[in-house]
Coordinates of C-alpha atoms (C1' of nucleotides) in Angstrom, one line a residue:
Chain R
X674 CA 114.5 124.7 122.1
X675 CA 115.2 127.5 119.7
X676 CA 112.0 128.4 117.8
X677 CA 113.0 131.5 116.0
X678 CA 112.2 130.0 112.6
X679 CA 108.8 131.5 113.2
X680 CA 110.1 134.8 111.9
X681 CA 111.2 133.2 108.6
X682 CA 107.8 131.6 108.1
X683 CA 105.8 134.8 108.7
X684 CA 108.1 136.6 106.2
X685 CA 106.6 134.8 103.2
X686 CA 103.5 135.4 101.1
X687 CA 101.8 138.7 101.6
X688 CA 99.0 137.5 103.9
X689 CA 96.7 136.2 101.1
X690 CA 94.2 135.5 103.8
X691 CA 93.0 132.2 102.4
X692 CA 91.0 129.5 104.1
X693 CA 93.4 129.8 107.0
X694 CA 94.6 126.3 107.2
X695 CA 95.6 126.3 103.5
X696 CA 97.8 129.3 104.3
X697 CA 99.6 127.4 107.1
X698 CA 100.0 124.3 104.9
X699 CA 101.5 126.4 102.1
X700 CA 103.9 128.3 104.4
X701 CA 105.2 125.2 106.0
X702 CA 105.5 123.4 102.7
X703 CA 107.5 126.3 101.3
X704 CA 109.6 126.6 104.4
X705 CA 110.4 122.9 104.1
X706 CA 111.3 123.2 100.5
X707 CA 113.7 126.0 101.1
X708 CA 115.1 124.2 104.1
X709 CA 114.3 126.9 106.6
X710 CA 112.4 124.3 108.6
X711 CA 114.9 121.5 109.2
X712 CA 113.8 117.9 109.9
X713 CA 112.9 117.3 113.5
X714 CA 111.7 120.9 114.2
X715 CA 109.0 121.1 116.8
X716 CA 105.6 122.5 115.7
X717 CA 103.5 123.2 118.8
X718 CA 99.9 124.0 117.9
X719 CA 99.6 127.1 120.0
X720 CA 102.8 128.6 118.7
X721 CA 101.6 128.1 115.1
X722 CA 98.2 129.5 116.1
X723 CA 99.9 132.7 117.4
X724 CA 102.0 133.1 114.4
X725 CA 99.1 132.9 112.0
X726 CA 96.5 134.5 114.2
X727 CA 94.2 131.5 114.3
X728 CA 93.0 129.1 116.9
X729 CA 94.2 125.6 117.5
X730 CA 91.3 124.2 115.4
X731 CA 92.7 125.6 112.2
X732 CA 96.3 124.7 113.1
X733 CA 95.1 121.2 113.9
X734 CA 93.6 120.8 110.5
X735 CA 96.7 122.0 108.8
X736 CA 98.9 119.6 110.7
X737 CA 96.6 116.7 109.9
X738 CA 97.0 117.5 106.2
X739 CA 100.7 117.7 106.5
X740 CA 100.8 114.4 108.3
X741 CA 98.9 112.9 105.3
X742 CA 101.6 114.3 103.0
X743 CA 104.4 112.7 105.2
X744 CA 105.8 116.2 105.7
X745 CA 105.4 116.0 109.5
X746 CA 105.0 113.2 112.0
X747 CA 102.7 113.1 115.0
X748 CA 102.8 110.6 117.9
X749 CA 99.9 110.6 120.4
X750 CA 100.1 113.4 123.0
X751 CA 103.4 114.6 121.6
X752 CA 104.3 117.7 119.6
X753 CA 104.3 117.4 115.8
X754 CA 107.7 117.5 114.2
X755 CA 109.0 117.9 110.7
X756 CA 109.6 114.4 109.5
X757 CA 113.1 112.9 109.6
X758 CA 113.0 109.7 107.4
X759 CA 115.7 107.1 108.0
X760 CA 118.0 105.9 105.4
X761 CA 115.8 103.0 104.2
X762 CA 112.9 105.3 103.6
X763 CA 115.1 107.8 101.9
X764 CA 116.2 105.3 99.4
X765 CA 112.5 104.3 98.9
X766 CA 111.5 107.9 98.3
X767 CA 114.2 108.3 95.6
X768 CA 113.2 105.0 94.0
X769 CA 109.5 106.1 94.0
X770 CA 110.5 109.5 92.6
X771 CA 112.5 107.9 89.8
X772 CA 109.5 105.8 88.8
X773 CA 107.0 108.7 88.9
X774 CA 109.1 111.5 87.5
X775 CA 110.6 109.2 84.9
X776 CA 107.1 108.4 83.7
X777 CA 106.2 112.1 83.6
X778 CA 109.3 112.9 81.6
X779 CA 108.2 110.2 79.3
X780 CA 104.7 111.5 78.9
X781 CA 106.0 115.0 78.3
X782 CA 108.8 114.1 75.9
X783 CA 108.3 115.4 72.4
X784 CA 105.1 117.1 73.4
X785 CA 106.2 120.3 75.0
X786 CA 104.2 123.3 74.1
X787 CA 106.0 126.5 73.2
X788 CA 105.1 128.0 76.5
X789 CA 106.4 125.0 78.4
X790 CA 109.7 125.1 76.5
X791 CA 110.2 128.7 77.1
X792 CA 109.4 128.5 80.8
X793 CA 111.7 125.6 81.4
X794 CA 114.5 127.3 79.4
X795 CA 114.2 130.5 81.4
X796 CA 114.3 128.6 84.7
X797 CA 117.3 126.7 83.7
X798 CA 119.1 129.9 82.4
X799 CA 118.4 131.5 85.8
X800 CA 119.7 128.5 87.5
X801 CA 123.0 128.5 85.6
X802 CA 123.4 132.3 86.2
X803 CA 122.8 131.8 89.9
X804 CA 125.4 129.1 89.9
X805 CA 128.0 131.2 88.2
X806 CA 127.3 134.0 90.6
X807 CA 127.7 131.7 93.6
X808 CA 124.2 132.4 94.8
X809 CA 123.6 129.0 96.3
X810 CA 120.1 129.7 97.7
X811 CA 118.9 131.0 94.4
X812 CA 120.4 128.1 92.5
X813 CA 118.6 125.6 94.7
X814 CA 115.4 127.5 94.3
X815 CA 115.6 127.3 90.5
X816 CA 116.6 123.7 90.6
X817 CA 113.4 122.9 92.6
X818 CA 111.4 125.1 90.2
X819 CA 112.3 122.9 87.3
X820 CA 111.0 119.8 88.9
X821 CA 108.0 121.5 90.4
X822 CA 107.1 122.8 87.0
X823 CA 107.3 119.3 85.5
X824 CA 105.0 118.1 88.3
X825 CA 102.5 120.9 87.5
X826 CA 102.6 120.3 83.8
X827 CA 102.2 116.5 84.1
X828 CA 99.5 115.4 81.6
X829 CA 98.5 112.9 84.2
X830 CA 97.3 115.0 87.2
X831 CA 97.3 112.0 89.6
X832 CA 101.0 111.4 88.9
X833 CA 101.5 115.1 89.1
X834 CA 100.4 115.5 92.7
X835 CA 102.3 112.3 93.6
X836 CA 105.5 114.0 92.3
X837 CA 104.7 117.2 94.1
X838 CA 104.7 115.2 97.3
X839 CA 107.8 113.3 96.5
X840 CA 109.7 116.5 95.7
X841 CA 108.8 117.8 99.2
X842 CA 110.0 114.7 100.8
X843 CA 113.2 114.7 98.8
X844 CA 113.9 118.2 100.1
X845 CA 113.6 116.9 103.6
X846 CA 116.0 114.0 103.1
X847 CA 118.5 116.2 101.3
X848 CA 118.5 118.5 104.3
X849 CA 119.1 115.5 106.5
X850 CA 121.7 113.6 104.6
X851 CA 123.6 116.1 102.5
X852 CA 127.4 115.8 103.0
X853 CA 128.9 118.5 105.0
X854 CA 131.0 120.6 102.6
X855 CA 129.3 119.5 99.4
X856 CA 128.5 121.8 96.5
X857 CA 124.9 121.3 97.7
X858 CA 123.6 119.0 95.0
X859 CA 124.6 120.7 91.8
X860 CA 124.8 118.5 88.8
X861 CA 126.4 120.6 86.1
X862 CA 124.3 120.6 83.0
X863 CA 121.8 117.9 83.8
X864 CA 118.8 120.1 83.6
X865 CA 119.8 121.5 80.3
X866 CA 120.4 118.1 78.9
X867 CA 117.1 117.0 80.2
X868 CA 115.3 119.8 78.5
X869 CA 116.9 118.9 75.2
X870 CA 115.5 115.4 75.5
X871 CA 112.1 116.6 76.6
X872 CA 112.0 118.7 73.4
X873 CA 113.2 116.2 70.9
X874 CA 114.3 112.9 72.3
X875 CA 112.3 109.7 72.3
X876 CA 110.2 109.2 75.4
X877 CA 112.1 106.3 76.8
X878 CA 115.3 108.1 76.5
X879 CA 113.9 111.1 78.4
X880 CA 112.7 108.7 81.1
X881 CA 116.1 107.0 81.4
X882 CA 117.8 110.4 81.5
X883 CA 115.5 111.6 84.3
X884 CA 116.1 108.5 86.3
X885 CA 119.8 108.9 85.9
X886 CA 119.6 112.5 87.0
X887 CA 117.8 111.5 90.2
X888 CA 120.2 108.7 90.9
X889 CA 123.1 111.1 90.6
X890 CA 121.3 113.4 93.1
X891 CA 120.8 110.5 95.5
X892 CA 124.5 109.5 95.1
X893 CA 125.5 112.9 96.4
X894 CA 124.0 112.1 99.8
X895 CA 125.7 110.4 102.7
X896 CA 123.5 107.4 103.1
X897 CA 125.9 105.0 104.9
X898 CA 124.2 102.8 107.4
X899 CA 123.8 104.8 110.7
X900 CA 124.8 103.7 114.1
X901 CA 121.3 102.4 114.9
X902 CA 121.1 99.0 116.5
X903 CA 124.1 99.5 118.8
X904 CA 124.7 96.2 120.5
X905 CA 125.8 97.2 124.0
X906 CA 126.7 93.7 124.9
X907 CA 129.2 93.2 122.1
X908 CA 130.7 96.6 122.7
X909 CA 131.2 96.1 126.4
X910 CA 132.6 92.7 125.8
X911 CA 130.0 90.5 127.5
X912 CA 130.5 87.3 125.5
X913 CA 127.1 85.6 125.7
X914 CA 125.1 88.4 127.1
X915 CA 121.6 89.2 125.9
X916 CA 122.0 91.8 123.2
X917 CA 120.3 94.9 124.3
X918 CA 120.0 97.4 121.5
X919 CA 119.1 101.0 121.8
Chain Z
X137 CA 68.2 111.9 101.1
X138 CA 68.4 108.3 102.0
X139 CA 71.1 107.8 104.6
X140 CA 70.5 104.3 105.8
X141 CA 74.0 103.2 104.8
X142 CA 74.8 104.1 108.4
X143 CA 73.6 100.7 109.5
X144 CA 76.0 99.0 107.1
X145 CA 78.9 101.0 108.4
X146 CA 78.3 100.3 112.1
X147 CA 78.0 96.6 111.3
X148 CA 81.8 96.3 110.8
X149 CA 84.7 95.8 113.0
X150 CA 83.9 94.9 116.7
X151 CA 84.4 98.4 118.1
X152 CA 88.2 98.1 118.4
X153 CA 88.0 101.5 120.2
X154 CA 91.1 102.9 118.6
X155 CA 92.1 106.5 118.4
X156 CA 88.6 107.4 117.4
X157 CA 89.3 109.1 114.1
X158 CA 91.4 106.1 112.9
X159 CA 88.3 104.0 113.4
X160 CA 86.1 106.2 111.3
X161 CA 88.8 106.4 108.6
X162 CA 89.1 102.6 108.5
X163 CA 85.3 102.0 108.4
X164 CA 84.7 104.5 105.6
X165 CA 87.7 103.1 103.7
X166 CA 86.3 99.6 104.1
X167 CA 82.8 100.6 103.1
X168 CA 84.2 102.3 100.0
X169 CA 86.2 99.2 99.1
X170 CA 83.2 97.0 99.4
X171 CA 81.0 99.5 97.5
X172 CA 78.5 99.9 100.3
X173 CA 79.2 103.6 100.2
X174 CA 78.7 104.7 96.6
X175 CA 80.3 107.8 95.1
X176 CA 78.5 111.0 95.8
X177 CA 77.2 109.8 99.2
X178 CA 76.7 112.6 101.7
X179 CA 78.7 112.5 104.9
X180 CA 77.4 115.1 107.3
X181 CA 79.7 115.5 110.3
X182 CA 77.0 115.2 113.0
X183 CA 75.6 112.1 111.5
X184 CA 79.0 110.4 111.5
X185 CA 79.5 111.7 115.0
X186 CA 76.3 110.1 116.2
X187 CA 77.2 106.8 114.6
X188 CA 80.6 106.5 116.1
X189 CA 79.7 108.2 119.4
X190 CA 82.2 111.0 119.1
X191 CA 82.0 114.7 118.6
X192 CA 82.5 116.7 115.4
X193 CA 86.1 117.4 116.3
X194 CA 87.2 113.8 115.7
X195 CA 84.9 113.3 112.7
X196 CA 86.4 116.4 111.2
X197 CA 89.9 115.0 111.6
X198 CA 88.8 111.8 109.9
X199 CA 87.3 113.7 107.0
X200 CA 90.4 115.8 106.6
X201 CA 92.5 112.6 106.3
X202 CA 90.1 111.1 103.8
X203 CA 90.2 114.2 101.7
X204 CA 93.9 113.9 101.6
X205 CA 93.5 110.4 100.3
X206 CA 91.1 111.6 97.6
X207 CA 88.4 109.3 99.0
X208 CA 86.0 112.2 99.7
X209 CA 85.7 115.7 98.4
X210 CA 84.9 118.8 100.4
X211 CA 83.8 122.2 99.2
X212 CA 83.7 125.1 101.6
X213 CA 80.6 125.1 103.7
X214 CA 79.1 122.1 102.0
X215 CA 78.8 118.5 103.2
X216 CA 81.6 116.1 102.4
X217 CA 80.8 113.5 99.8
X218 CA 82.4 110.3 98.6
X219 CA 84.5 111.3 95.6
X220 CA 83.1 110.8 92.1
X221 CA 86.0 111.2 89.7
X222 CA 85.3 112.0 86.1
X223 CA 86.4 109.9 83.2
X224 CA 89.6 111.7 82.6
X225 CA 90.7 111.3 86.2
X226 CA 89.6 107.7 86.1
X227 CA 92.0 107.0 83.2
X228 CA 94.7 108.8 85.1
X229 CA 94.1 106.7 88.2
X230 CA 94.4 103.5 86.1
X231 CA 97.6 104.8 84.4
X232 CA 99.2 105.6 87.7
X233 CA 98.2 102.3 89.2
X234 CA 99.7 100.4 86.2
X235 CA 102.9 102.3 86.8
X236 CA 103.1 101.7 90.6
X237 CA 101.7 98.2 90.8
X238 CA 103.7 97.1 87.8
X239 CA 106.8 98.3 89.6
X240 CA 105.8 96.5 92.8
X241 CA 105.2 93.3 90.8
X242 CA 108.6 93.7 89.3
X243 CA 110.2 94.2 92.8
X244 CA 108.5 91.1 94.1
X245 CA 109.0 88.8 91.1
X246 CA 111.2 85.9 91.9
X247 CA 111.7 87.0 95.5
X248 CA 108.5 85.7 97.1
X249 CA 108.9 84.1 100.5
X250 CA 107.3 80.8 101.3
X251 CA 104.7 82.7 103.4
X252 CA 103.9 85.2 100.7
X253 CA 103.5 82.4 98.1
X254 CA 101.1 80.4 100.3
X255 CA 99.1 83.5 101.3
X256 CA 98.6 84.6 97.7
X257 CA 97.8 81.1 96.6
X258 CA 95.1 80.6 99.3
X259 CA 93.5 84.0 98.4
X260 CA 93.4 83.1 94.8
X261 CA 92.0 79.6 95.5
X262 CA 89.3 81.2 97.6
X263 CA 88.5 83.6 94.8
X264 CA 88.0 80.9 92.2
X265 CA 85.9 78.9 94.6
X266 CA 83.7 82.0 95.2
X267 CA 83.4 82.5 91.5
X268 CA 82.3 78.9 90.8
X269 CA 79.7 79.2 93.6
X270 CA 78.5 82.5 92.1
X271 CA 79.2 84.3 95.3
X272 CA 80.0 87.7 93.7
X273 CA 80.5 89.7 96.9
X274 CA 83.0 87.2 98.2
X275 CA 84.8 87.0 94.8
X276 CA 85.3 90.8 94.7
X277 CA 86.5 90.8 98.2
X278 CA 89.2 88.1 97.4
X279 CA 90.2 89.9 94.2
X280 CA 90.8 93.1 96.2
X281 CA 92.7 91.0 98.9
X282 CA 95.2 89.9 96.2
X283 CA 96.1 93.5 95.3
X284 CA 96.0 94.8 98.9
X285 CA 98.4 92.0 99.9
X286 CA 100.8 93.0 97.2
X287 CA 100.6 96.6 98.4
X288 CA 101.3 95.4 102.0
X289 CA 104.2 93.3 101.0
X290 CA 105.8 95.9 98.7
X291 CA 109.6 96.0 99.5
X292 CA 109.3 99.7 98.9
X293 CA 106.9 101.0 101.6
X294 CA 106.5 104.4 99.9
X295 CA 105.2 102.7 96.7
X296 CA 103.2 100.4 99.0
X297 CA 101.1 103.1 100.5
X298 CA 100.7 104.8 97.1
X299 CA 99.2 101.5 95.8
X300 CA 96.9 101.2 98.8
X301 CA 95.5 104.6 98.0
X302 CA 95.2 103.8 94.3
X303 CA 93.3 100.6 95.0
X304 CA 90.8 102.5 97.0
X305 CA 90.3 105.1 94.3
X306 CA 90.0 102.3 91.7
X307 CA 87.2 100.8 93.8
X308 CA 85.4 104.1 93.6
X309 CA 85.6 104.5 89.8
X310 CA 84.6 100.8 89.3
X311 CA 81.5 101.5 91.3
X312 CA 80.9 104.5 89.1
X313 CA 81.6 103.2 85.7
X314 CA 80.9 99.5 85.7
X315 CA 78.7 98.4 82.9
X316 CA 75.2 97.6 83.9
X317 CA 74.9 93.8 83.5
X318 CA 78.6 93.0 83.6
X319 CA 80.1 90.1 85.3
X320 CA 81.5 92.6 87.7
X321 CA 85.1 92.7 86.6
X322 CA 86.1 89.1 86.6
X323 CA 89.2 88.2 84.6
X324 CA 89.3 84.5 84.4
X325 CA 92.6 83.2 85.5
X326 CA 94.5 86.5 85.5
X327 CA 95.5 86.3 89.2
X328 CA 96.7 82.7 89.0
X329 CA 98.8 83.6 85.9
X330 CA 100.1 86.6 87.8
X331 CA 101.1 84.5 90.8
X332 CA 103.0 82.1 88.5
X333 CA 105.0 85.0 87.1
X334 CA 105.7 86.4 90.6
X335 CA 107.1 83.1 91.7
X336 CA 109.3 82.3 88.7
X337 CA 109.1 84.7 85.9
X338 CA 111.6 87.5 85.1
X339 CA 110.8 90.8 86.7
X340 CA 109.9 92.7 83.6
X341 CA 107.6 90.0 82.5
X342 CA 105.7 90.2 85.8
X343 CA 105.5 93.9 85.4
X344 CA 104.1 93.7 81.9
X345 CA 101.6 91.0 83.0
X346 CA 100.4 93.2 85.9
X347 CA 100.0 96.2 83.6
X348 CA 98.0 94.1 81.1
X349 CA 95.8 92.8 83.9
X350 CA 95.0 96.3 85.0
X351 CA 94.4 97.5 81.4
X352 CA 91.9 94.6 81.0
X353 CA 90.2 95.7 84.2
X354 CA 89.9 99.3 82.9
X355 CA 88.6 98.0 79.5
X356 CA 85.7 96.4 81.3
X357 CA 84.4 99.8 82.4
X358 CA 82.2 102.1 80.4
X359 CA 84.4 105.1 79.9
X360 CA 82.8 106.7 76.9
X361 CA 82.8 110.4 76.9
X362 CA 79.9 111.6 79.1
X363 CA 77.3 114.2 78.1
X364 CA 79.3 117.0 79.7
X365 CA 79.7 120.0 77.6
X366 CA 76.2 119.8 76.1
X367 CA 76.1 122.5 73.5
X368 CA 72.6 123.9 73.8
X369 CA 72.9 126.0 70.7
X370 CA 73.7 123.1 68.4
X371 CA 71.0 121.0 69.9
X372 CA 68.3 123.7 69.6
X373 CA 69.3 124.4 66.1
X374 CA 70.5 128.0 66.6
X375 CA 73.0 128.2 63.7
X376 CA 75.6 130.8 64.8
X377 CA 74.5 131.2 68.4
X378 CA 77.0 131.6 71.2
X379 CA 77.5 128.0 72.5
X380 CA 76.3 127.9 76.0
X381 CA 77.4 124.6 77.7
X382 CA 76.2 123.2 81.0
Chain N
dA781 C1' 52.0 128.5 86.2
dA782 C1' 56.7 130.4 86.4
dA783 C1' 59.9 133.2 88.6
dA784 C1' 61.6 135.9 92.5
dC785 C1' 61.9 136.6 97.1
dA786 C1' 62.3 135.5 102.1
dA787 C1' 62.3 133.0 106.2
dA788 C1' 63.4 128.5 108.5
dC789 C1' 66.5 124.8 108.6
dA790 C1' 70.7 122.1 108.1
dT791 C1' 75.4 122.1 108.1
dT792 C1' 80.1 123.8 108.3
dG793 C1' 84.0 127.2 110.3
dT794 C1' 86.2 128.8 114.3
dA795 C1' 87.2 129.6 119.0
dT796 C1' 87.4 128.1 123.6
dA797 C1' 87.1 125.3 127.8
dC798 C1' 88.4 121.3 130.2
dA799 C1' 90.5 116.9 130.9
dG800 C1' 94.4 114.0 130.3
dT801 C1' 99.2 112.8 129.2
dA802 C1' 104.4 113.4 128.4
dG803 C1' 108.5 115.6 129.7
dA804 C1' 111.5 118.7 132.6
dG805 C1' 113.2 120.0 136.9
dG806 C1' 114.1 119.4 141.6
dA807 C1' 114.0 117.2 146.2
dA808 C1' 114.7 113.0 148.9
dC809 C1' 117.3 109.1 149.4
dA810 C1' 121.0 105.6 148.9
Chain H
dT909 C1' 127.5 110.9 142.7
dG910 C1' 123.8 108.7 141.0
dT911 C1' 118.9 107.2 141.3
dT912 C1' 114.2 107.4 142.3
dC913 C1' 110.2 109.8 143.0
dC914 C1' 107.3 113.7 142.7
dT915 C1' 105.4 117.9 141.2
dC916 C1' 104.9 121.4 137.8
dT917 C1' 104.6 122.9 133.3
dA918 C1' 103.7 122.4 128.4
dC919 C1' 101.2 120.3 125.4
dT920 C1' 97.6 117.5 123.0
dG921 C1' 92.6 115.2 122.8
dT922 C1' 87.8 116.0 122.9
dA923 C1' 83.6 118.3 123.5
dT924 C1' 80.8 122.2 122.9
dA925 C1' 79.1 127.0 121.9
dC926 C1' 78.4 130.4 118.6
dA927 C1' 78.8 132.6 114.1
dA928 C1' 78.4 132.2 109.2
dT929 C1' 77.0 130.0 105.1
dG930 C1' 74.3 126.9 102.0
dT931 C1' 69.9 124.8 101.1
dT932 C1' 65.2 124.1 101.1
dT933 C1' 60.5 125.5 101.4
dG934 C1' 56.8 128.3 101.2
dT935 C1' 54.9 132.6 99.7
dT936 C1' 54.3 136.3 96.9
dT937 C1' 54.4 138.5 92.5
dT938 C1' 54.0 138.7 87.5

DNA sequence: AAAACAAACATTGTATACAGTAGAGGAACA
DNA sequence: TGTTCCTCTACTGTATACAATGTTTGTTTT
């Protein structure tokens, strides 16, 4: 299996030499957000250990934490992999995110500080610029930055970390289910409108707007029922045969 | 420091001999729920290892998972402890739980299966019986069971696990902030009323009811501002002195 | 007696060794 | 050709050793 994503990972952050496992967690999170680490990617412990120059103990701790975040999945005696949620879970992730991020928008609405206003405005400006210039990677990065900033600034920290997790999981399912030739999830002036409502609008209106934004995002994905549960018997024409599904 | 809670822990579950770390996680979770493991309790790795007959490796993994769940806190090179959230975080936990459990009530309202109806009714019956008999421990256990069952049965699994976590954290803060002589958080027929609304009522009414129930629970706690930020200068009567706070 | 220092102890952080399991490849067989 | 079995390799699960850090205790100093 091709494992040259390792180069991409090591390219990040200037070796801040933190607790070791925190560094690995951060790097993998970042790589997942920017879709350099696609769902299903194998993450062998020794490989990661070599990349970051630590032993399996440290890698193991990092993986355990990422499993808790639902970023990766681990089955006994098998290599850890980047999670690949099915369609049902994808819908659940979006529903949960609408609930949480809608509430955060509601909490923030009409209460933005000057700093927050400016920061959001600058991110959104940069996003629109990147879009006009056709710089897709940059645009996605800015789009993520908007939501991550809201999570960071949530007055309720508990909801804030929940949203941080959900944003990560959303990145994964977008990588999984984005339509082939789509304009990778760009929703024209949604973020600008959102900012307007966060500045002035009533709280419930900001909430509704946020939920609508996320629903629009979800609608851009290809979430038609997959070909799981293939009934061999029915396909092969055995009339009363026991249905064996894969 | 007194560490004889170890006996209580080992008393549980008939050594199901699971993955090892899963067993530790389950036991500690259970002990926290039933308040046998009060906030701030020290959890040295070797001690846990001896109790469960495993080495530090697997204890370590269990602790890492519990840290991710916000059940315990770990500072570098110091023993892990059961978390002890401050008042601000406590309020945030309740707010988050109102949001999530309210939504789950909403999703469930009017859609309960026969099995779910019966299960909930039987738990609530048992709870009221325990209350009449003055069996406080049993009553708390049943009360928890109601909410845990709702988390289990959440149609949205993502929200379900979120609620499971929040219930655990709620147990911790109740242990921390319950008023001295209080009738440990009993809200007369709240659960029975709730069940009624889950069976018939409109979804938004069930949601509002759930949120009110949780607010009532929070109101039973003693969440007055603690004596943090003690301003020594003002207490000691130094008029213009630099305020040194502990 | 209060404060500062130092040594002994308790506990965590990391690496490594060994055992056990899953999966890939190839040989034997029908 | 296709199937079964086996071995070999890659990987994870657990225990343990050693280093590094925090904490406590006792002793000295003022």
